[in-house]
PDB file of C-alpha atoms and ligand atoms in Angstrom:
ATOM      1  CA  UNK A   1     -24.087   7.332  58.711  1.00 93.00           C
ATOM      2  CA  UNK A   2     -22.504   6.108  55.475  1.00 97.00           C
ATOM      3  CA  UNK A   3     -21.882   2.418  54.834  1.00 97.00           C
ATOM      4  CA  UNK A   4     -20.147   1.423  51.565  1.00 98.00           C
ATOM      5  CA  UNK A   5     -19.577  -2.232  50.697  1.00 98.00           C
ATOM      6  CA  UNK A   6     -17.914  -3.652  47.594  1.00 98.00           C
ATOM      7  CA  UNK A   7     -18.187  -0.508  45.620  1.00 98.00           C
ATOM      8  CA  UNK A   8     -16.893  -0.771  42.103  1.00 98.00           C
ATOM      9  CA  UNK A   9     -17.164   1.693  39.177  1.00 97.00           C
ATOM     10  CA  UNK A  10     -15.986   0.768  35.634  1.00 97.00           C
ATOM     11  CA  UNK A  11     -15.814   3.236  32.762  1.00 96.00           C
ATOM     12  CA  UNK A  12     -15.825   0.851  29.852  1.00 95.00           C
ATOM     13  CA  UNK A  13     -12.964  -1.566  30.517  1.00 95.00           C
ATOM     14  CA  UNK A  14     -11.298   0.797  33.046  1.00 96.00           C
ATOM     15  CA  UNK A  15     -11.876   0.107  36.709  1.00 96.00           C
ATOM     16  CA  UNK A  16     -11.938   3.467  38.476  1.00 97.00           C
ATOM     17  CA  UNK A  17     -13.066   1.860  41.830  1.00 98.00           C
ATOM     18  CA  UNK A  18     -12.213  -1.753  42.510  1.00 97.00           C
ATOM     19  CA  UNK A  19     -14.303  -2.846  45.496  1.00 96.00           C
ATOM     20  CA  UNK A  20     -14.291  -0.198  48.234  1.00 97.00           C
ATOM     21  CA  UNK A  21     -15.597  -0.762  51.772  1.00 97.00           C
ATOM     22  CA  UNK A  22     -15.897   2.358  54.027  1.00 97.00           C
ATOM     23  CA  UNK A  23     -17.895   3.265  57.077  1.00 97.00           C
ATOM     24  CA  UNK A  24     -18.388   6.921  58.063  1.00 98.00           C
ATOM     25  CA  UNK A  25     -19.757   7.671  61.556  1.00 97.00           C
ATOM     26  CA  UNK A  26     -22.425  10.342  62.121  1.00 96.00           C
ATOM     27  CA  UNK A  27     -20.830  13.794  62.438  1.00 96.00           C
ATOM     28  CA  UNK A  28     -17.431  12.558  61.390  1.00 97.00           C
ATOM     29  CA  UNK A  29     -15.054  14.699  59.290  1.00 97.00           C
ATOM     30  CA  UNK A  30     -13.402  12.171  57.030  1.00 98.00           C
ATOM     31  CA  UNK A  31     -10.702  13.219  54.644  1.00 98.00           C
ATOM     32  CA  UNK A  32      -9.997  11.188  51.460  1.00 98.00           C
ATOM     33  CA  UNK A  33      -6.437  11.536  50.233  1.00 97.00           C
ATOM     34  CA  UNK A  34      -5.008  10.092  46.961  1.00 96.00           C
ATOM     35  CA  UNK A  35      -3.191  10.999  43.819  1.00 94.00           C
ATOM     36  CA  UNK A  36      -4.897  12.464  40.705  1.00 93.00           C
ATOM     37  CA  UNK A  37      -6.946   9.727  39.043  1.00 94.00           C
ATOM     38  CA  UNK A  38      -7.111   7.532  42.152  1.00 96.00           C
ATOM     39  CA  UNK A  39     -10.950   7.521  42.109  1.00 97.00           C
ATOM     40  CA  UNK A  40     -11.812  10.150  44.900  1.00 97.00           C
ATOM     41  CA  UNK A  41     -14.344  12.128  42.812  1.00 97.00           C
ATOM     42  CA  UNK A  42     -15.790   8.910  41.485  1.00 97.00           C
ATOM     43  CA  UNK A  43     -16.313   7.740  45.036  1.00 97.00           C
ATOM     44  CA  UNK A  44     -18.210  10.933  45.971  1.00 97.00           C
ATOM     45  CA  UNK A  45     -20.244  10.828  42.691  1.00 96.00           C
ATOM     46  CA  UNK A  46     -21.322   7.206  43.574  1.00 96.00           C
ATOM     47  CA  UNK A  47     -22.351   8.199  47.053  1.00 96.00           C
ATOM     48  CA  UNK A  48     -24.763  10.870  45.874  1.00 92.00           C
ATOM     49  CA  UNK A  49     -25.626   8.987  42.734  1.00 93.00           C
ATOM     50  CA  UNK A  50     -24.329  11.475  40.259  1.00 93.00           C
ATOM     51  CA  UNK A  51     -22.839   8.382  38.752  1.00 95.00           C
ATOM     52  CA  UNK A  52     -24.259   4.831  38.927  1.00 95.00           C
ATOM     53  CA  UNK A  53     -21.867   2.311  40.517  1.00 97.00           C
ATOM     54  CA  UNK A  54     -21.168  -0.854  38.525  1.00 97.00           C
ATOM     55  CA  UNK A  55     -21.315  -2.971  41.696  1.00 97.00           C
ATOM     56  CA  UNK A  56     -21.699  -2.620  45.474  1.00 97.00           C
ATOM     57  CA  UNK A  57     -24.028  -1.158  48.012  1.00 96.00           C
ATOM     58  CA  UNK A  58     -24.216   2.254  49.683  1.00 96.00           C
ATOM     59  CA  UNK A  59     -26.389   3.054  52.659  1.00 96.00           C
ATOM     60  CA  UNK A  60     -26.908   6.566  54.026  1.00 95.00           C
ATOM     61  CA  UNK A  61     -28.492   6.851  57.395  1.00 93.00           C
ATOM     62  CA  UNK A  62     -29.724   3.218  57.048  1.00 92.00           C
ATOM     63  CA  UNK A  63     -31.396   3.872  53.656  1.00 92.00           C
ATOM     64  CA  UNK A  64     -30.064   2.266  50.489  1.00 92.00           C
ATOM     65  CA  UNK A  65     -28.857   4.729  47.855  1.00 92.00           C
ATOM     66  CA  UNK A  66     -30.201   3.685  44.455  1.00 87.00           C
ATOM     67  CA  UNK A  67     -31.405   5.093  41.207  1.00 87.00           C
ATOM     68  CA  UNK A  68     -35.061   4.829  42.135  1.00 89.00           C
ATOM     69  CA  UNK A  69     -36.984   8.159  42.191  1.00 88.00           C
ATOM     70  CA  UNK A  70     -37.669   8.017  45.956  1.00 88.00           C
ATOM     71  CA  UNK A  71     -34.066   7.311  46.776  1.00 88.00           C
ATOM     72  CA  UNK A  72     -32.762  10.081  44.482  1.00 89.00           C
ATOM     73  CA  UNK A  73     -35.206  12.575  46.048  1.00 88.00           C
ATOM     74  CA  UNK A  74     -34.020  11.530  49.494  1.00 88.00           C
ATOM     75  CA  UNK A  75     -30.325  11.878  48.445  1.00 89.00           C
ATOM     76  CA  UNK A  76     -30.871  15.304  46.905  1.00 88.00           C
ATOM     77  CA  UNK A  77     -32.262  16.525  50.228  1.00 89.00           C
ATOM     78  CA  UNK A  78     -29.948  14.836  52.683  1.00 94.00           C
ATOM     79  CA  UNK A  79     -26.631  15.007  50.775  1.00 96.00           C
ATOM     80  CA  UNK A  80     -25.067  18.358  49.824  1.00 96.00           C
ATOM     81  CA  UNK A  81     -22.074  18.893  47.631  1.00 95.00           C
ATOM     82  CA  UNK A  82     -19.255  21.422  47.634  1.00 96.00           C
ATOM     83  CA  UNK A  83     -17.190  21.732  44.455  1.00 93.00           C
ATOM     84  CA  UNK A  84     -13.636  22.767  43.694  1.00 91.00           C
ATOM     85  CA  UNK A  85     -14.823  25.506  41.332  1.00 91.00           C
ATOM     86  CA  UNK A  86     -17.572  26.746  43.747  1.00 91.00           C
ATOM     87  CA  UNK A  87     -20.409  26.224  41.273  1.00 91.00           C
ATOM     88  CA  UNK A  88     -22.037  29.520  42.161  1.00 93.00           C
ATOM     89  CA  UNK A  89     -24.230  31.520  39.774  1.00 93.00           C
ATOM     90  CA  UNK A  90     -22.035  34.581  39.189  1.00 93.00           C
ATOM     91  CA  UNK A  91     -24.737  37.126  38.398  1.00 93.00           C
ATOM     92  CA  UNK A  92     -27.019  36.180  41.334  1.00 92.00           C
ATOM     93  CA  UNK A  93     -26.666  37.803  44.721  1.00 94.00           C
ATOM     94  CA  UNK A  94     -24.859  35.926  47.450  1.00 96.00           C
ATOM     95  CA  UNK A  95     -28.169  35.360  49.292  1.00 95.00           C
ATOM     96  CA  UNK A  96     -29.893  33.958  46.173  1.00 93.00           C
ATOM     97  CA  UNK A  97     -27.061  31.563  45.654  1.00 94.00           C
ATOM     98  CA  UNK A  98     -27.429  30.305  49.223  1.00 96.00           C
ATOM     99  CA  UNK A  99     -31.178  30.133  48.739  1.00 94.00           C
ATOM    100  CA  UNK A 100     -30.710  27.679  45.864  1.00 91.00           C
ATOM    101  CA  UNK A 101     -29.754  25.244  48.673  1.00 91.00           C
ATOM    102  CA  UNK A 102     -33.406  25.417  49.717  1.00 89.00           C
ATOM    103  CA  UNK A 103     -34.858  24.539  46.277  1.00 83.00           C
ATOM    104  CA  UNK A 104     -35.094  20.791  46.925  1.00 74.00           C
ATOM    105  CA  UNK A 105     -37.248  21.472  50.039  1.00 71.00           C
ATOM    106  CA  UNK A 106     -39.644  23.971  48.254  1.00 65.00           C
ATOM    107  CA  UNK A 107     -42.846  23.336  46.333  1.00 61.00           C
ATOM    108  CA  UNK A 108     -41.973  23.296  42.701  1.00 62.00           C
ATOM    109  CA  UNK A 109     -44.082  26.255  41.619  1.00 59.00           C
ATOM    110  CA  UNK A 110     -42.315  28.549  44.193  1.00 60.00           C
ATOM    111  CA  UNK A 111     -38.905  27.230  43.206  1.00 61.00           C
ATOM    112  CA  UNK A 112     -39.784  27.806  39.453  1.00 61.00           C
ATOM    113  CA  UNK A 113     -40.848  31.371  40.267  1.00 62.00           C
ATOM    114  CA  UNK A 114     -37.760  31.756  42.544  1.00 67.00           C
ATOM    115  CA  UNK A 115     -40.110  33.015  45.291  1.00 70.00           C
ATOM    116  CA  UNK A 116     -38.532  32.045  48.640  1.00 78.00           C
ATOM    117  CA  UNK A 117     -40.639  31.742  51.800  1.00 84.00           C
ATOM    118  CA  UNK A 118     -39.527  33.998  54.664  1.00 89.00           C
ATOM    119  CA  UNK A 119     -38.447  30.947  56.669  1.00 90.00           C
ATOM    120  CA  UNK A 120     -36.064  29.964  53.896  1.00 92.00           C
ATOM    121  CA  UNK A 121     -34.589  33.442  53.729  1.00 93.00           C
ATOM    122  CA  UNK A 122     -34.032  33.228  57.491  1.00 95.00           C
ATOM    123  CA  UNK A 123     -32.159  29.911  57.057  1.00 96.00           C
ATOM    124  CA  UNK A 124     -30.037  31.383  54.239  1.00 95.00           C
ATOM    125  CA  UNK A 125     -29.103  34.365  56.427  1.00 96.00           C
ATOM    126  CA  UNK A 126     -28.131  32.049  59.331  1.00 96.00           C
ATOM    127  CA  UNK A 127     -25.985  30.022  57.046  1.00 96.00           C
ATOM    128  CA  UNK A 128     -24.296  33.203  55.775  1.00 97.00           C
ATOM    129  CA  UNK A 129     -23.747  34.206  59.439  1.00 96.00           C
ATOM    130  CA  UNK A 130     -21.930  30.904  59.941  1.00 95.00           C
ATOM    131  CA  UNK A 131     -19.391  31.681  57.263  1.00 95.00           C
ATOM    132  CA  UNK A 132     -19.262  35.348  58.254  1.00 95.00           C
ATOM    133  CA  UNK A 133     -20.608  36.689  54.960  1.00 96.00           C
ATOM    134  CA  UNK A 134     -23.958  38.210  56.170  1.00 95.00           C
ATOM    135  CA  UNK A 135     -22.706  41.689  55.201  1.00 96.00           C
ATOM    136  CA  UNK A 136     -22.287  40.511  51.602  1.00 96.00           C
ATOM    137  CA  UNK A 137     -25.746  39.000  51.234  1.00 96.00           C
ATOM    138  CA  UNK A 138     -26.967  41.489  48.602  1.00 96.00           C
ATOM    139  CA  UNK A 139     -23.655  41.595  46.677  1.00 96.00           C
ATOM    140  CA  UNK A 140     -23.411  39.968  43.150  1.00 96.00           C
ATOM    141  CA  UNK A 141     -21.439  36.738  43.749  1.00 96.00           C
ATOM    142  CA  UNK A 142     -19.036  37.492  40.883  1.00 95.00           C
ATOM    143  CA  UNK A 143     -17.695  40.430  42.923  1.00 96.00           C
ATOM    144  CA  UNK A 144     -16.383  38.079  45.641  1.00 96.00           C
ATOM    145  CA  UNK A 145     -12.903  36.526  45.981  1.00 95.00           C
ATOM    146  CA  UNK A 146     -12.337  32.827  45.424  1.00 95.00           C
ATOM    147  CA  UNK A 147     -12.312  32.061  49.223  1.00 95.00           C
ATOM    148  CA  UNK A 148     -15.510  34.068  49.747  1.00 96.00           C
ATOM    149  CA  UNK A 149     -17.157  32.201  46.785  1.00 96.00           C
ATOM    150  CA  UNK A 150     -16.305  28.907  48.439  1.00 96.00           C
ATOM    151  CA  UNK A 151     -17.798  30.222  51.698  1.00 96.00           C
ATOM    152  CA  UNK A 152     -20.945  30.861  49.681  1.00 97.00           C
ATOM    153  CA  UNK A 153     -20.703  27.246  48.483  1.00 96.00           C
ATOM    154  CA  UNK A 154     -20.499  26.122  52.106  1.00 97.00           C
ATOM    155  CA  UNK A 155     -23.431  28.339  53.123  1.00 97.00           C
ATOM    156  CA  UNK A 156     -25.473  26.925  50.203  1.00 96.00           C
ATOM    157  CA  UNK A 157     -24.651  23.333  51.270  1.00 97.00           C
ATOM    158  CA  UNK A 158     -25.670  24.219  54.868  1.00 97.00           C
ATOM    159  CA  UNK A 159     -28.892  25.800  53.737  1.00 96.00           C
ATOM    160  CA  UNK A 160     -29.913  22.468  52.407  1.00 95.00           C
ATOM    161  CA  UNK A 161     -29.805  21.244  56.034  1.00 96.00           C
ATOM    162  CA  UNK A 162     -28.151  18.061  54.949  1.00 96.00           C
ATOM    163  CA  UNK A 163     -27.086  15.057  56.964  1.00 96.00           C
ATOM    164  CA  UNK A 164     -23.990  14.622  54.767  1.00 97.00           C
ATOM    165  CA  UNK A 165     -21.746  17.070  52.951  1.00 98.00           C
ATOM    166  CA  UNK A 166     -19.473  15.745  50.166  1.00 97.00           C
ATOM    167  CA  UNK A 167     -16.613  18.208  49.431  1.00 97.00           C
ATOM    168  CA  UNK A 168     -14.671  17.518  46.282  1.00 96.00           C
ATOM    169  CA  UNK A 169     -11.347  19.183  46.610  1.00 95.00           C
ATOM    170  CA  UNK A 170     -12.970  22.386  48.060  1.00 95.00           C
ATOM    171  CA  UNK A 171      -9.706  24.260  48.461  1.00 95.00           C
ATOM    172  CA  UNK A 172      -7.742  23.173  45.417  1.00 92.00           C
ATOM    173  CA  UNK A 173      -8.152  26.575  43.801  1.00 89.00           C
ATOM    174  CA  UNK A 174      -7.286  28.625  46.863  1.00 93.00           C
ATOM    175  CA  UNK A 175      -4.028  29.850  48.501  1.00 94.00           C
ATOM    176  CA  UNK A 176      -2.969  28.146  51.745  1.00 93.00           C
ATOM    177  CA  UNK A 177      -4.185  30.876  54.140  1.00 93.00           C
ATOM    178  CA  UNK A 178      -7.573  31.051  52.457  1.00 95.00           C
ATOM    179  CA  UNK A 179      -7.768  27.277  52.276  1.00 95.00           C
ATOM    180  CA  UNK A 180      -7.359  27.007  56.059  1.00 96.00           C
ATOM    181  CA  UNK A 181     -10.088  29.636  56.589  1.00 95.00           C
ATOM    182  CA  UNK A 182     -12.453  27.762  54.314  1.00 94.00           C
ATOM    183  CA  UNK A 183     -11.758  24.383  55.892  1.00 97.00           C
ATOM    184  CA  UNK A 184     -12.175  25.899  59.354  1.00 96.00           C
ATOM    185  CA  UNK A 185     -15.677  27.151  58.513  1.00 95.00           C
ATOM    186  CA  UNK A 186     -16.536  23.721  57.046  1.00 96.00           C
ATOM    187  CA  UNK A 187     -15.275  21.833  60.108  1.00 96.00           C
ATOM    188  CA  UNK A 188     -16.876  24.201  62.534  1.00 95.00           C
ATOM    189  CA  UNK A 189     -20.275  23.749  60.927  1.00 92.00           C
ATOM    190  CA  UNK A 190     -19.875  19.995  60.768  1.00 94.00           C
ATOM    191  CA  UNK A 191     -19.029  19.917  64.486  1.00 95.00           C
ATOM    192  CA  UNK A 192     -21.778  22.323  65.630  1.00 96.00           C
ATOM    193  CA  UNK A 193     -24.556  20.938  63.432  1.00 96.00           C
ATOM    194  CA  UNK A 194     -23.453  17.248  63.583  1.00 96.00           C
ATOM    195  CA  UNK A 195     -23.120  17.003  59.794  1.00 97.00           C
ATOM    196  CA  UNK A 196     -21.057  14.139  58.411  1.00 97.00           C
ATOM    197  CA  UNK A 197     -18.378  15.385  55.962  1.00 98.00           C
ATOM    198  CA  UNK A 198     -16.441  13.471  53.417  1.00 98.00           C
ATOM    199  CA  UNK A 199     -13.823  15.783  52.050  1.00 98.00           C
ATOM    200  CA  UNK A 200     -11.456  14.931  49.144  1.00 97.00           C
ATOM    201  CA  UNK A 201      -8.086  16.795  49.529  1.00 96.00           C
ATOM    202  CA  UNK A 202      -4.794  16.808  47.823  1.00 91.00           C
ATOM    203  CA  UNK A 203      -2.851  18.458  50.650  1.00 92.00           C
ATOM    204  CA  UNK A 204      -1.475  16.169  53.302  1.00 93.00           C
ATOM    205  CA  UNK A 205      -1.075  19.149  55.647  1.00 93.00           C
ATOM    206  CA  UNK A 206      -4.759  19.842  55.664  1.00 95.00           C
ATOM    207  CA  UNK A 207      -5.608  16.184  56.073  1.00 96.00           C
ATOM    208  CA  UNK A 208      -3.550  16.163  59.218  1.00 96.00           C
ATOM    209  CA  UNK A 209      -4.969  19.394  60.509  1.00 95.00           C
ATOM    210  CA  UNK A 210      -8.666  18.959  59.777  1.00 97.00           C
ATOM    211  CA  UNK A 211      -9.304  15.261  59.241  1.00 97.00           C
ATOM    212  CA  UNK A 212     -10.715  13.262  62.206  1.00 97.00           C
ATOM    213  CA  UNK A 213      -9.913  10.182  60.115  1.00 97.00           C
ATOM    214  CA  UNK A 214      -8.161   9.701  56.838  1.00 98.00           C
ATOM    215  CA  UNK A 215      -8.739   7.284  54.058  1.00 98.00           C
ATOM    216  CA  UNK A 216      -6.025   6.884  51.387  1.00 97.00           C
ATOM    217  CA  UNK A 217      -7.173   5.819  48.012  1.00 97.00           C
ATOM    218  CA  UNK A 218      -4.822   4.654  45.288  1.00 96.00           C
ATOM    219  CA  UNK A 219      -5.667   3.227  41.841  1.00 96.00           C
ATOM    220  CA  UNK A 220      -9.273   2.544  42.899  1.00 97.00           C
ATOM    221  CA  UNK A 221      -8.522   0.842  46.284  1.00 97.00           C
ATOM    222  CA  UNK A 222      -8.466   1.921  49.891  1.00 98.00           C
ATOM    223  CA  UNK A 223      -4.834   1.510  50.835  1.00 97.00           C
ATOM    224  CA  UNK A 224      -4.939   3.318  54.212  1.00 97.00           C
ATOM    225  CA  UNK A 225      -7.582   4.010  56.848  1.00 97.00           C
ATOM    226  CA  UNK A 226      -6.696   5.602  60.150  1.00 97.00           C
ATOM    227  CA  UNK A 227      -6.012   8.693  62.331  1.00 97.00           C
ATOM    228  CA  UNK A 228      -4.210  11.641  60.734  1.00 97.00           C
ATOM    229  CA  UNK A 229      -1.223  11.115  62.967  1.00 96.00           C
ATOM    230  CA  UNK A 230      -0.723   7.686  61.411  1.00 96.00           C
ATOM    231  CA  UNK A 231       0.153   9.249  58.082  1.00 95.00           C
ATOM    232  CA  UNK A 232       3.741   8.190  58.144  1.00 94.00           C
ATOM    233  CA  UNK A 233       6.175   8.233  55.302  1.00 93.00           C
ATOM    234  CA  UNK A 234       5.446   4.530  54.639  1.00 93.00           C
ATOM    235  CA  UNK A 235       1.726   5.184  54.490  1.00 95.00           C
ATOM    236  CA  UNK A 236       2.200   8.200  52.205  1.00 95.00           C
ATOM    237  CA  UNK A 237       4.273   6.087  49.818  1.00 94.00           C
ATOM    238  CA  UNK A 238       1.469   3.554  49.770  1.00 94.00           C
ATOM    239  CA  UNK A 239      -1.012   6.257  48.903  1.00 95.00           C
ATOM    240  CA  UNK A 240       1.203   8.028  46.430  1.00 93.00           C
ATOM    241  CA  UNK A 241       3.231   5.253  44.692  1.00 88.00           C
ATOM    242  CA  UNK A 242       6.201   6.543  42.745  1.00 79.00           C
ATOM    243  CA  UNK A 243       6.609   9.566  45.014  1.00 72.00           C
ATOM    244  CA  UNK A 244      10.393   8.985  45.336  1.00 63.00           C
ATOM    245  CA  UNK A 245      10.849   8.870  41.573  1.00 52.00           C
ATOM    246  CA  UNK A 246       8.895  12.085  41.192  1.00 46.00           C
ATOM    247  CA  UNK A 247      10.673  14.053  43.990  1.00 43.00           C
ATOM    248  CA  UNK A 248      13.667  14.007  46.188  1.00 37.00           C
ATOM    249  CA  UNK A 249      15.131  10.794  47.614  1.00 33.00           C
ATOM    250  CA  UNK A 250      15.191  12.331  51.179  1.00 32.00           C
ATOM    251  CA  UNK A 251      12.043  10.508  52.132  1.00 32.00           C
ATOM    252  CA  UNK A 252      13.069   9.554  55.577  1.00 29.00           C
ATOM    253  CA  UNK A 253      11.161  11.376  58.407  1.00 27.00           C
ATOM    254  CA  UNK A 254      13.067  14.236  59.947  1.00 28.00           C
ATOM    255  CA  UNK A 255      11.613  14.878  63.424  1.00 29.00           C
ATOM    256  CA  UNK A 256      13.302  18.226  63.796  1.00 27.00           C
ATOM    257  CA  UNK A 257      11.110  19.574  61.010  1.00 30.00           C
ATOM    258  CA  UNK A 258       7.302  19.673  60.927  1.00 38.00           C
ATOM    259  CA  UNK A 259       7.337  17.898  57.539  1.00 38.00           C
ATOM    260  CA  UNK A 260      10.041  15.944  55.780  1.00 37.00           C
ATOM    261  CA  UNK A 261      11.130  17.696  52.606  1.00 35.00           C
ATOM    262  CA  UNK A 262       9.408  15.225  50.352  1.00 39.00           C
ATOM    263  CA  UNK A 263       6.028  15.858  52.060  1.00 41.00           C
ATOM    264  CA  UNK A 264       6.571  19.619  51.952  1.00 37.00           C
ATOM    265  CA  UNK A 265       7.369  19.460  48.182  1.00 36.00           C
ATOM    266  CA  UNK A 266       4.144  17.644  47.550  1.00 40.00           C
ATOM    267  CA  UNK A 267       2.127  20.083  49.652  1.00 37.00           C
ATOM    268  CA  UNK A 268       3.575  23.149  47.933  1.00 34.00           C
ATOM    269  CA  UNK A 269       3.045  21.729  44.502  1.00 35.00           C
ATOM    270  CA  UNK A 270      -0.591  21.114  45.249  1.00 34.00           C
ATOM    271  CA  UNK A 271      -1.115  24.442  47.035  1.00 30.00           C
TER     272      UNK A 271
HETATM  273  N1  LIG B 301     -16.826   9.865  32.973  1.00 76.94           N
HETATM  274  C1  LIG B 301     -15.659   9.193  32.866  1.00 76.94           C
HETATM  275  N2  LIG B 301     -15.388   8.394  31.757  1.00 76.94           N
HETATM  276  C2  LIG B 301     -14.262   7.705  31.673  1.00 76.94           C
HETATM  277  N3  LIG B 301     -13.271   7.701  32.632  1.00 76.94           N
HETATM  278  C3  LIG B 301     -13.479   8.433  33.731  1.00 76.94           C
HETATM  279  C4  LIG B 301     -14.710   9.248  33.899  1.00 76.94           C
HETATM  280  N4  LIG B 301     -14.665   9.827  35.050  1.00 76.94           N
HETATM  281  C5  LIG B 301     -13.505   9.500  35.640  1.00 76.94           C
HETATM  282  N5  LIG B 301     -12.769   8.662  34.852  1.00 76.94           N
HETATM  283  C6  LIG B 301     -11.451   8.099  35.093  1.00 76.94           C
HETATM  284  O1  LIG B 301     -11.594   7.416  36.339  1.00 76.94           O
HETATM  285  C7  LIG B 301     -10.352   7.615  37.061  1.00 76.94           C
HETATM  286  C8  LIG B 301     -10.634   8.227  38.403  1.00 76.94           C
HETATM  287  O2  LIG B 301     -11.108   9.544  38.208  1.00 76.94           O
HETATM  288  P1  LIG B 301     -11.499  10.497  39.398  1.00 76.94           P
HETATM  289  O3  LIG B 301     -11.887  11.796  38.839  1.00 76.94           O
HETATM  290  O4  LIG B 301     -12.474   9.833  40.298  1.00 76.94           O
HETATM  291  O5  LIG B 301     -10.099  10.627  40.142  1.00 76.94           O
HETATM  292  P2  LIG B 301      -9.680  11.612  41.354  1.00 76.94           P
HETATM  293  O6  LIG B 301      -8.849  10.851  42.318  1.00 76.94           O
HETATM  294  O7  LIG B 301     -10.810  12.482  41.813  1.00 76.94           O
HETATM  295  O8  LIG B 301      -8.623  12.544  40.523  1.00 76.94           O
HETATM  296  P3  LIG B 301      -8.342  14.149  40.742  1.00 76.94           P
HETATM  297  O9  LIG B 301      -7.737  14.303  42.074  1.00 76.94           O
HETATM  298  O10 LIG B 301      -7.487  14.511  39.586  1.00 76.94           O
HETATM  299  O11 LIG B 301      -9.693  14.879  40.631  1.00 76.94           O
HETATM  300  C9  LIG B 301      -9.437   8.502  36.227  1.00 76.94           C
HETATM  301  O12 LIG B 301      -8.503   7.681  35.566  1.00 76.94           O
HETATM  302  C10 LIG B 301     -10.367   9.199  35.251  1.00 76.94           C
HETATM  303  O13 LIG B 301      -9.818   9.503  34.033  1.00 76.94           O
END
């Protein structure tokens, strides 16, 4: 579904991405792990062309992603985004926020007037049902909790009926219990609707729990690619260089515990 080859992004003299090759299968739930500044957001922004790569090729569903008008239109329809800070419009109702996911598919006059065809309202309601928020449809979105706002973000992305969802640290602002709920809704929708998801995360626990495959990015390069159960201590040190200096020295795996102390420290810090 997504094929990335030799992707590089420079900001002036700084190389944020240094030649990345990634393939994502249709319907796959791929987690991208990496320390702050590794280039995870830049990667997502290159995929949906919010930023223009310096070098490299990206194909989505066999079509090249480029800055041409036709390509951008295609990308805006087929690739949806979920953001860390939800990006909902606070004073709009929950349902209207979800309906904004339909704007790209609507005639421009109707979208300008914010008149939504009945079929689009039905799609929005179905998406709200998926995240179990149908009873909040008419509520102002600023009256919801953070977790509920992110579920609105998921419903809005689903309303777009995308082939791909890019989620940029979707649970970074949420507590662990709410984070799991939100990721469960996202994974369920991905599985049931066959949507490919690329999800940037900071939490190793959630990568293990929700990722079907994990990519580790460090300093603009892919340093790991594999199944979540392959996230050993060695791998984590490759993804997070300098981890020992920052935390405890007890980095050796301790099979009696679900997570070695070093990993747990990192998870708690991020949660
Ligand atoms: N518009 C920009 N101009 C200059 N430098 C940028 C820009 N956007 C990102 N960078 C730099 O590129 C590097 C990668 O940033 P990016 O946001 O992709 O990292 P990240 O892995 O998503 O980090 P975080 O987990 O903190 O969000 C960072 O050093 C950042 O400062």
